[in-house]
PDB file of C-alpha atoms in Angstrom:
ATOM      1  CA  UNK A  82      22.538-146.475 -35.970  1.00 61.00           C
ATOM      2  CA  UNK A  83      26.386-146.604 -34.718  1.00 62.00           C
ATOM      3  CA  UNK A  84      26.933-149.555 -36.495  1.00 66.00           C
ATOM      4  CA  UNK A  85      26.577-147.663 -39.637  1.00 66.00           C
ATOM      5  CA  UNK A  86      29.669-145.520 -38.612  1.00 63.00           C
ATOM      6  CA  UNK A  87      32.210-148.581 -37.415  1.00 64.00           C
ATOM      7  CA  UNK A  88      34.931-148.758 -39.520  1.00 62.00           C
ATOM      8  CA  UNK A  89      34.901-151.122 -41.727  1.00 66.00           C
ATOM      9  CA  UNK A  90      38.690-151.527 -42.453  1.00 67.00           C
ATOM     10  CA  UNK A  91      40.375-153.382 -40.229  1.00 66.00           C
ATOM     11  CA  UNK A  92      43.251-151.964 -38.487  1.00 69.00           C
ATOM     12  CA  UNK A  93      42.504-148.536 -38.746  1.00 72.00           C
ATOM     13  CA  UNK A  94      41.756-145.332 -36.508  1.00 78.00           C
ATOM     14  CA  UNK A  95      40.692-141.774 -36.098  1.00 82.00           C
ATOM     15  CA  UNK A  96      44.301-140.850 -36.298  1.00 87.00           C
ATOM     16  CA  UNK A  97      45.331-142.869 -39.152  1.00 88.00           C
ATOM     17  CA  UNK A  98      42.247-141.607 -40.765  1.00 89.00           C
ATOM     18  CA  UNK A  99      43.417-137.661 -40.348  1.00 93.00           C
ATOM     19  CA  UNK A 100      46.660-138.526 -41.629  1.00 93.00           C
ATOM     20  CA  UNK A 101      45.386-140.074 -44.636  1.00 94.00           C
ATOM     21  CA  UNK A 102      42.953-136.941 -45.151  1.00 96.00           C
ATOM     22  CA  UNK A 103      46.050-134.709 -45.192  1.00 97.00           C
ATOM     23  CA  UNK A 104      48.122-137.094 -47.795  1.00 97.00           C
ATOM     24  CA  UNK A 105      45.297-136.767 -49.994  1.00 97.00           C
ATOM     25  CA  UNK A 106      45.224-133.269 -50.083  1.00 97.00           C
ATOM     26  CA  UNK A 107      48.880-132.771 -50.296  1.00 97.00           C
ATOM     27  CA  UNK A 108      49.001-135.150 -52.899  1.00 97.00           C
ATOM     28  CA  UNK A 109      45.989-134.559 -55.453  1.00 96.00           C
ATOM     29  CA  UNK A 110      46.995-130.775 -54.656  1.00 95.00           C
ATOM     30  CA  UNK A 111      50.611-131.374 -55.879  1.00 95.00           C
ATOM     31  CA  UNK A 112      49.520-133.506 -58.697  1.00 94.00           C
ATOM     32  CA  UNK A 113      47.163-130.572 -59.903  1.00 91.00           C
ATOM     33  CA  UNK A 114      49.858-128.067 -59.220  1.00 90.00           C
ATOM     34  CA  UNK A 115      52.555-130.375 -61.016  1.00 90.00           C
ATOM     35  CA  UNK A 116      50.523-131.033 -63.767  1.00 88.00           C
ATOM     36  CA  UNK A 117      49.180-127.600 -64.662  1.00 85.00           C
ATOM     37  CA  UNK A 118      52.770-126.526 -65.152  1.00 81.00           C
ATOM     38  CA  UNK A 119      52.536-128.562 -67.978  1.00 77.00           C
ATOM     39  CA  UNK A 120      49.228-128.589 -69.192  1.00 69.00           C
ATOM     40  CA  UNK A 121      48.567-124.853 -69.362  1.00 53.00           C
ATOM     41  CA  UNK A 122      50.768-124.025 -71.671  1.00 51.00           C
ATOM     42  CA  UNK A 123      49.506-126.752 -74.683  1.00 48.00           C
ATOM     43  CA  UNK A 124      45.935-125.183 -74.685  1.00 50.00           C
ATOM     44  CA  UNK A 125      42.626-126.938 -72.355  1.00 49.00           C
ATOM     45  CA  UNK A 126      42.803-129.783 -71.608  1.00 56.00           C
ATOM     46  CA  UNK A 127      42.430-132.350 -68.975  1.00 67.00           C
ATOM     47  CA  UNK A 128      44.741-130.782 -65.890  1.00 83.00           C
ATOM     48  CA  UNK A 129      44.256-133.776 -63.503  1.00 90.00           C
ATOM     49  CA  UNK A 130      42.036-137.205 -64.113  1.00 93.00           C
ATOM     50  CA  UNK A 131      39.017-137.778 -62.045  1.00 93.00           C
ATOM     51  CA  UNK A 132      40.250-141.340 -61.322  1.00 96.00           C
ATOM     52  CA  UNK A 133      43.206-139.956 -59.241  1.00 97.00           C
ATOM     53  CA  UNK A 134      41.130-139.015 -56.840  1.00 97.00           C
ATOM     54  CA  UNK A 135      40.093-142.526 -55.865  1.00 97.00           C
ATOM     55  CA  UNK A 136      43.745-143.751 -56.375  1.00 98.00           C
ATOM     56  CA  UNK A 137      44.443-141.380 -53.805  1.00 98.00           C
ATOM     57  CA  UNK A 138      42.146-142.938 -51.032  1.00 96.00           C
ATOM     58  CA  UNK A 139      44.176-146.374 -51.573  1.00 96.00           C
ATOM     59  CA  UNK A 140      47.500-144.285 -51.781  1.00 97.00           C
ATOM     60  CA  UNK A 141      46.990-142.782 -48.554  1.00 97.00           C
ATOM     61  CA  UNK A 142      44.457-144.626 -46.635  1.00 93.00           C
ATOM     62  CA  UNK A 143      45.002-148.184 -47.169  1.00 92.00           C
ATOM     63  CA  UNK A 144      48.949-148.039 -48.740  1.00 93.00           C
ATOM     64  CA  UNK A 145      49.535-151.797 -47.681  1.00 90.00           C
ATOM     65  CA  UNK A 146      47.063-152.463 -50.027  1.00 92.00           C
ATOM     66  CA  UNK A 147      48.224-154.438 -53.498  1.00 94.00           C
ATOM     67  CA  UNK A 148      46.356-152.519 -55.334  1.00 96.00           C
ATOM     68  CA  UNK A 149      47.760-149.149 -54.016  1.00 96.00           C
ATOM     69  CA  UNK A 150      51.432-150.505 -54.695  1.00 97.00           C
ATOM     70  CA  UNK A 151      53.431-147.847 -56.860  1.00 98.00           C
ATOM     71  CA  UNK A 152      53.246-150.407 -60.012  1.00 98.00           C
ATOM     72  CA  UNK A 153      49.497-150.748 -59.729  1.00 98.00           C
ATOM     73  CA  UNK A 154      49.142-147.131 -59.535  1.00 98.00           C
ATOM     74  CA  UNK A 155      51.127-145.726 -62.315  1.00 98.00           C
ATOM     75  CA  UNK A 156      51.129-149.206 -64.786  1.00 98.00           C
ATOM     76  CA  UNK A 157      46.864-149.949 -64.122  1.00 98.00           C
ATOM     77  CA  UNK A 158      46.583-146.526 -64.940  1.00 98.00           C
ATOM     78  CA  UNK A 159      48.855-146.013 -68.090  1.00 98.00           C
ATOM     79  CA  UNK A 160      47.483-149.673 -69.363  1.00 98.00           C
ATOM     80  CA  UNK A 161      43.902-148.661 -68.921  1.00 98.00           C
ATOM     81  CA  UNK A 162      44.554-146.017 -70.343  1.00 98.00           C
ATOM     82  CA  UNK A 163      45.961-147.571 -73.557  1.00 98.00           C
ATOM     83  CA  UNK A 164      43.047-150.127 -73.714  1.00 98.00           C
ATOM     84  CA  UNK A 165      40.434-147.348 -73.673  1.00 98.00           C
ATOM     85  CA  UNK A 166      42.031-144.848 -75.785  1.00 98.00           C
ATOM     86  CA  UNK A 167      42.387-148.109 -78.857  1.00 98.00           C
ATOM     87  CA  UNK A 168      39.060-149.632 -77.914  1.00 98.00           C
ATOM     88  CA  UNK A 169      37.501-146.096 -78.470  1.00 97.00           C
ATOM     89  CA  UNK A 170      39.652-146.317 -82.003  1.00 97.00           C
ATOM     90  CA  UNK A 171      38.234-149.674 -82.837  1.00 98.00           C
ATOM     91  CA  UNK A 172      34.349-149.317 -81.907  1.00 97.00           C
ATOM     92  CA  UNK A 173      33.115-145.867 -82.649  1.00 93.00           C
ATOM     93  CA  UNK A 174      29.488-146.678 -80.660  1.00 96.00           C
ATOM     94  CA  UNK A 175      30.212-145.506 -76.711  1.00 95.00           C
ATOM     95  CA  UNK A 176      27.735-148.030 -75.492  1.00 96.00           C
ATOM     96  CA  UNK A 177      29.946-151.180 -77.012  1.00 98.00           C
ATOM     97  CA  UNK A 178      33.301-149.409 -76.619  1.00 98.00           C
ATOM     98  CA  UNK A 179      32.720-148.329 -72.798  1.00 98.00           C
ATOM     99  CA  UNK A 180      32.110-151.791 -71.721  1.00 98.00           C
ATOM    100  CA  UNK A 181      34.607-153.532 -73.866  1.00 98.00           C
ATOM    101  CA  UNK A 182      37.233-150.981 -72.671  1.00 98.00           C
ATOM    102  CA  UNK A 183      36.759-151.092 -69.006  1.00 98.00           C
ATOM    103  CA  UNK A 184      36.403-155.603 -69.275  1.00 98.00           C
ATOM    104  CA  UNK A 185      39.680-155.309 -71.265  1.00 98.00           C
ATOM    105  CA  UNK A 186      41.838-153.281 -68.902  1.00 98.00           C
ATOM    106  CA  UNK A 187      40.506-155.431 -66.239  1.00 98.00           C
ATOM    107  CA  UNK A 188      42.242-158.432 -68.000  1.00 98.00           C
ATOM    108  CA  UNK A 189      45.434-157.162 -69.241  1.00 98.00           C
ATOM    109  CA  UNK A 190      45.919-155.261 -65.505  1.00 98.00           C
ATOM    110  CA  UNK A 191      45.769-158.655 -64.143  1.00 97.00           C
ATOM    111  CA  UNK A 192      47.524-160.041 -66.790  1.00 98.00           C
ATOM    112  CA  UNK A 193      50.412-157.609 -65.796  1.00 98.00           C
ATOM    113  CA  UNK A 194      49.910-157.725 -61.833  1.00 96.00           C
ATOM    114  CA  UNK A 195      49.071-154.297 -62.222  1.00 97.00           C
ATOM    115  CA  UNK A 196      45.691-154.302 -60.523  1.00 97.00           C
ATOM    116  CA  UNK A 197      44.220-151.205 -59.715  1.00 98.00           C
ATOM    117  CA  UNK A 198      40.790-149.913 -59.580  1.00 97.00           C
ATOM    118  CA  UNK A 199      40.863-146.555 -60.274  1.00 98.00           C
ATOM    119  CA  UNK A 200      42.202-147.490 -63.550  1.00 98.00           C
ATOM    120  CA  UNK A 201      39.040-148.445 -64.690  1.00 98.00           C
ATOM    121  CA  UNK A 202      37.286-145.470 -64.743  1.00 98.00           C
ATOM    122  CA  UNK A 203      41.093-144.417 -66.520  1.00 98.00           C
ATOM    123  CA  UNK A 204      39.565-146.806 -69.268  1.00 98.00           C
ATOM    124  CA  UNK A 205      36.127-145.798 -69.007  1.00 98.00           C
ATOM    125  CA  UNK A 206      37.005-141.787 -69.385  1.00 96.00           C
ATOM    126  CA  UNK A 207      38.839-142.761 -72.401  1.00 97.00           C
ATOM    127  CA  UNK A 208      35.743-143.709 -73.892  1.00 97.00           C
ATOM    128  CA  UNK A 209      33.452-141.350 -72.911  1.00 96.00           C
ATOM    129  CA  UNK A 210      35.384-138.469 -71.693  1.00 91.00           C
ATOM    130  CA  UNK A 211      34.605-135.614 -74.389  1.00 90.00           C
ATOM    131  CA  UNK A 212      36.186-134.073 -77.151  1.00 89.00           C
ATOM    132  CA  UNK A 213      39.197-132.876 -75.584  1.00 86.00           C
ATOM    133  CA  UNK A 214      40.101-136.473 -74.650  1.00 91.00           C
ATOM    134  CA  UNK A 215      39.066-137.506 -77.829  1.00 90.00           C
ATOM    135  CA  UNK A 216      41.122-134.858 -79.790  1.00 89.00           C
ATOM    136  CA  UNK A 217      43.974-136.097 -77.828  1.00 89.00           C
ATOM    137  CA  UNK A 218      44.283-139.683 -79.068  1.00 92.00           C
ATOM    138  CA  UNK A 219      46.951-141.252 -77.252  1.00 95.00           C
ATOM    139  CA  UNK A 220      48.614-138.542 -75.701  1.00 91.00           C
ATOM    140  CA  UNK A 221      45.929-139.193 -73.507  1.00 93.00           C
ATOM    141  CA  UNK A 222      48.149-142.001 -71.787  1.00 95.00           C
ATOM    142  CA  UNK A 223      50.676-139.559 -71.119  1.00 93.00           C
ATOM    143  CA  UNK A 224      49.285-136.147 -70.241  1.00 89.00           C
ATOM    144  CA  UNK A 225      47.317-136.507 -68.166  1.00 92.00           C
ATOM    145  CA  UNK A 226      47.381-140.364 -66.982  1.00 95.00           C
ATOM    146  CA  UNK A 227      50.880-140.865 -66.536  1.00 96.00           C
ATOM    147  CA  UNK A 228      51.575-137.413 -65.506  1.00 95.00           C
ATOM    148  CA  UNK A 229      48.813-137.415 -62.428  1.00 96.00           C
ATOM    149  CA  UNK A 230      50.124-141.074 -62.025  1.00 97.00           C
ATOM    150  CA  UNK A 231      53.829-140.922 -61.779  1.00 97.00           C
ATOM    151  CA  UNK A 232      53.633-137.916 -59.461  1.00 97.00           C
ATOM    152  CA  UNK A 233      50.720-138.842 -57.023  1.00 98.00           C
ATOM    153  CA  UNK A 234      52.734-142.055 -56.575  1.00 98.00           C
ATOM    154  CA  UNK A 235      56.103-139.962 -56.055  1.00 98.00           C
ATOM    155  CA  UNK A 236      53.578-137.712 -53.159  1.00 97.00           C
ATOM    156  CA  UNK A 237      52.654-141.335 -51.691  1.00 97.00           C
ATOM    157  CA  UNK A 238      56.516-142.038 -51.029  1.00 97.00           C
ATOM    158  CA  UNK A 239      57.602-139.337 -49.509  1.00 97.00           C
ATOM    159  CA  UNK A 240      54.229-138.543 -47.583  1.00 97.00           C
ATOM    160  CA  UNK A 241      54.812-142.454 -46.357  1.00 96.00           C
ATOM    161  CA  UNK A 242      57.897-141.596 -45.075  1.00 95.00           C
ATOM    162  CA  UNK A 243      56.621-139.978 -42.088  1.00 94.00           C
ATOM    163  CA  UNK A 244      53.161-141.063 -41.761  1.00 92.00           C
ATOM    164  CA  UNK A 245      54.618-144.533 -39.947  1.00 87.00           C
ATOM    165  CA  UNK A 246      53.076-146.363 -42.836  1.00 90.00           C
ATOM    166  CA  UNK A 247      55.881-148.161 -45.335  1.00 90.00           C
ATOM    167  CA  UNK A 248      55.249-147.294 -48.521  1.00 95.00           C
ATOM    168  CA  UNK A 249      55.923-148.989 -50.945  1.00 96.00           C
ATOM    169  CA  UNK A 250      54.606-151.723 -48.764  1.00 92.00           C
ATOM    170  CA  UNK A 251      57.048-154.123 -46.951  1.00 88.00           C
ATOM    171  CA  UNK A 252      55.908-156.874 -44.756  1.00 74.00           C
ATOM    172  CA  UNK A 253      58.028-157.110 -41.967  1.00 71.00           C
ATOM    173  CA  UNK A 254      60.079-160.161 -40.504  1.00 66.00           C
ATOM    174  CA  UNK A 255      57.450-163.008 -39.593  1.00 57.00           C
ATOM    175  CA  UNK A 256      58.562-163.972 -35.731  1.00 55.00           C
ATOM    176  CA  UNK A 257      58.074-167.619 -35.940  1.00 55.00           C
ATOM    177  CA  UNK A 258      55.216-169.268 -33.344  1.00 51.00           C
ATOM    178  CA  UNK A 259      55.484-171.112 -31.523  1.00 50.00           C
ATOM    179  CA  UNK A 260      55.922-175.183 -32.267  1.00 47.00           C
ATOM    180  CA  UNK A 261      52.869-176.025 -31.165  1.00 49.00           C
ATOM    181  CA  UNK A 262      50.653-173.632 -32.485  1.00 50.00           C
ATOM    182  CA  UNK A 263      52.289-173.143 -36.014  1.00 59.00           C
ATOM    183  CA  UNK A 264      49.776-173.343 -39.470  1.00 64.00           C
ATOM    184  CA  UNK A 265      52.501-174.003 -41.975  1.00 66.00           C
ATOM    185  CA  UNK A 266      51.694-171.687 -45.154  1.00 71.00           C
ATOM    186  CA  UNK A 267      50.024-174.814 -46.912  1.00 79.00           C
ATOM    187  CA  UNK A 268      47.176-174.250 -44.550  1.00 79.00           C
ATOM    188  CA  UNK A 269      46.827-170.898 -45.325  1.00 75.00           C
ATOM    189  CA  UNK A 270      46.329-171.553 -48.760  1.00 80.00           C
ATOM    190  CA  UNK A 271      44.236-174.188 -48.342  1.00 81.00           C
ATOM    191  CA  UNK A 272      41.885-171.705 -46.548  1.00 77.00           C
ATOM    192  CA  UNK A 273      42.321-168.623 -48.719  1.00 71.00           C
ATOM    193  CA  UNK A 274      41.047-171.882 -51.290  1.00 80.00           C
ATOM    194  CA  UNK A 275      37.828-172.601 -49.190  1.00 80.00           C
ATOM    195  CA  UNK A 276      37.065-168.871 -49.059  1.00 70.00           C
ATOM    196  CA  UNK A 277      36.835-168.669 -52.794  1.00 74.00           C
ATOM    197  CA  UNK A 278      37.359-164.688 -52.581  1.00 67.00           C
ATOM    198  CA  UNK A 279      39.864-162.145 -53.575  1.00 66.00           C
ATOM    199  CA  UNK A 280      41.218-160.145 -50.364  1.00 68.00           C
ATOM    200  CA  UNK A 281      42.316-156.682 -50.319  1.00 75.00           C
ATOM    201  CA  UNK A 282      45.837-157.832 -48.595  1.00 77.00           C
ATOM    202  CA  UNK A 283      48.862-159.837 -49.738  1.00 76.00           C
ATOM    203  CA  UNK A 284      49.257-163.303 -48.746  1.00 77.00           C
ATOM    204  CA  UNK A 285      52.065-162.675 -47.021  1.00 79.00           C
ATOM    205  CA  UNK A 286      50.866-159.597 -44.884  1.00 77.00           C
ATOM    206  CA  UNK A 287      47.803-162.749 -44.198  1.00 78.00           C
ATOM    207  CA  UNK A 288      50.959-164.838 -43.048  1.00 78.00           C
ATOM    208  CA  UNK A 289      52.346-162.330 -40.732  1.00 79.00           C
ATOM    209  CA  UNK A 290      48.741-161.609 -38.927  1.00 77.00           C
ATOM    210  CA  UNK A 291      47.778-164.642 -38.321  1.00 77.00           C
ATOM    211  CA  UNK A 292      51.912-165.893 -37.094  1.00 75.00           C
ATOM    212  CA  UNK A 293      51.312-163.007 -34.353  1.00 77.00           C
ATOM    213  CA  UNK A 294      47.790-164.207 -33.923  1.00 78.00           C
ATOM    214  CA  UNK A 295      49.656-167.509 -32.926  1.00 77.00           C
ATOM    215  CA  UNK A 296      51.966-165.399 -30.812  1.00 75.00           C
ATOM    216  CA  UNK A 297      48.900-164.228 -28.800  1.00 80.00           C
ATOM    217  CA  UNK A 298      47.406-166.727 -28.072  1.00 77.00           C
ATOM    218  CA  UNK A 299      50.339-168.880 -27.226  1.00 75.00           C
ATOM    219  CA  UNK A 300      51.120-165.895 -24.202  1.00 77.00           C
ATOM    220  CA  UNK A 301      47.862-165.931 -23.547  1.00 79.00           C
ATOM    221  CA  UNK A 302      47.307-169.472 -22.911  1.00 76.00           C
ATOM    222  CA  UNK A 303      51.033-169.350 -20.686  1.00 80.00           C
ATOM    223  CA  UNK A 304      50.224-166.894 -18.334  1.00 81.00           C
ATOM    224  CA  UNK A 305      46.751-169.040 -17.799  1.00 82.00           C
ATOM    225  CA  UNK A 306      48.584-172.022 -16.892  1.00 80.00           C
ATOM    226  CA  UNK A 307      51.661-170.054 -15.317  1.00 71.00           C
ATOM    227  CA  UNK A 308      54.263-171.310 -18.050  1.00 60.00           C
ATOM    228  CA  UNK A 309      57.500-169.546 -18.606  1.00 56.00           C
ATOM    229  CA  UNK A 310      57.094-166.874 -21.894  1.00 53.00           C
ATOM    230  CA  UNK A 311      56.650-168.695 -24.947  1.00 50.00           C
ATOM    231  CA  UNK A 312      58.440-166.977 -28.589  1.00 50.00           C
ATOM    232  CA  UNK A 313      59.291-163.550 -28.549  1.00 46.00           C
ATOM    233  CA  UNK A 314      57.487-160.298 -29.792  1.00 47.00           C
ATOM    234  CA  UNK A 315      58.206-158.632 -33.072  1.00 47.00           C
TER     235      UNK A 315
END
């Protein structure tokens, strides 16, 4: 049965895990206290989006992640949002327009390298979230999409800033390997190619694992044959 509870995230531990509970909280409980400032006083209606809540796991848990960068967050959102609020517009049956919607944000999010999951339950709400989303129309997109999005992003950043996580995400300096163990970055996308699968990590965060993985190895295999140090550590 332990296998069932091994992470399956790479790179990740109890501690990181805490941290990212406490982000969450600070952050969906910010958004909703943010937001009702402005909601409340225009009547009931949506105070925060249900989607946020899984934007907030990639904010805060895995915020190396592509699709928890801050354009993914707040532009998959706002264009999902857009899509679903015009396909609902354009196809008055829900069981067309809730497919349609959620296929078409998928497109123009990757047409707009603004990928983001969440965002498709954004598009799929649109559709089928009730009158008071209905009633909205497009001001949908802004209160309370772009409203929970801009500022659950803006929580992300400054929560980032002392969680030891960079956030927006920055890959850091690659440490060249050494000569005799370099891939040159052709290889890597020959492999990423072979794989046939989209990865949850940027090809160049893939670069800068597998240069250290070189970096290992290549100490590794000096002190076994009692070489001199080989490259330097990041």
């Amino acid at each position: 049965m332990r296998k069932f509870f091994v992470p399956i995230l790479a790179g990740g531990n109890l501690r990181d895990r805490l941290r990212a509970c406490l982000g969450a909280l600070l952050g969906i409980g910010l958004t909703s206290a943010i937001s009702a400032g402005v909601v409340h006083p225009y009547g009931a209606f949506l105070l925060i989006a249900a989607p946020m809540g899984a934007a907030a796991v990639l904010v805060f848990v895995v915020p190396a992640s592509p699709l928890a960068q801050p354009w993914s967050v707040i532009g998959g959102n706002i264009i999902a949002a857009l899509v679903g609020v015009t396909v609902r517009m354009l196809v008055p049956a829900p069981e067309l327009a809730a497919p349609i919607a959620v296929g078409a944000a998928i497109l123009m999010m990757s047409l707009t390298r603004s990928l983001h999951p969440p965002a498709g339950a954004v598009a799929l709400t649109a559709v089928v979230g009730g009158p008071a989303v209905v009633d909205a129309g497009f001001a949908f997109v802004l209160v309370p999409i772009a409203l929970n999005a801009m500022i659950l992003t803006a929580c992300g950043i400054l929560f980032h800033r002392f969680s030891g996580h960079s956030y927006p995400h920055k890959v850091p300096v690659a440490v060249p390997a050494p000569i005799e163990a370099a891939l040159r970055a052709e290889d890597l996308d020959k492999a990423l190619a072979d794989l046939g699968e989209t990865l949850d990590v940027s090809r160049e965060d893939l670069d800068l694992l597998f240069g250290r993985v070189e970096y290992h190895a290549a100490q590794r295999r000096t002190r076994m044959t009692g070489g001199g140090p080989v490259g330097r550590a990041a």
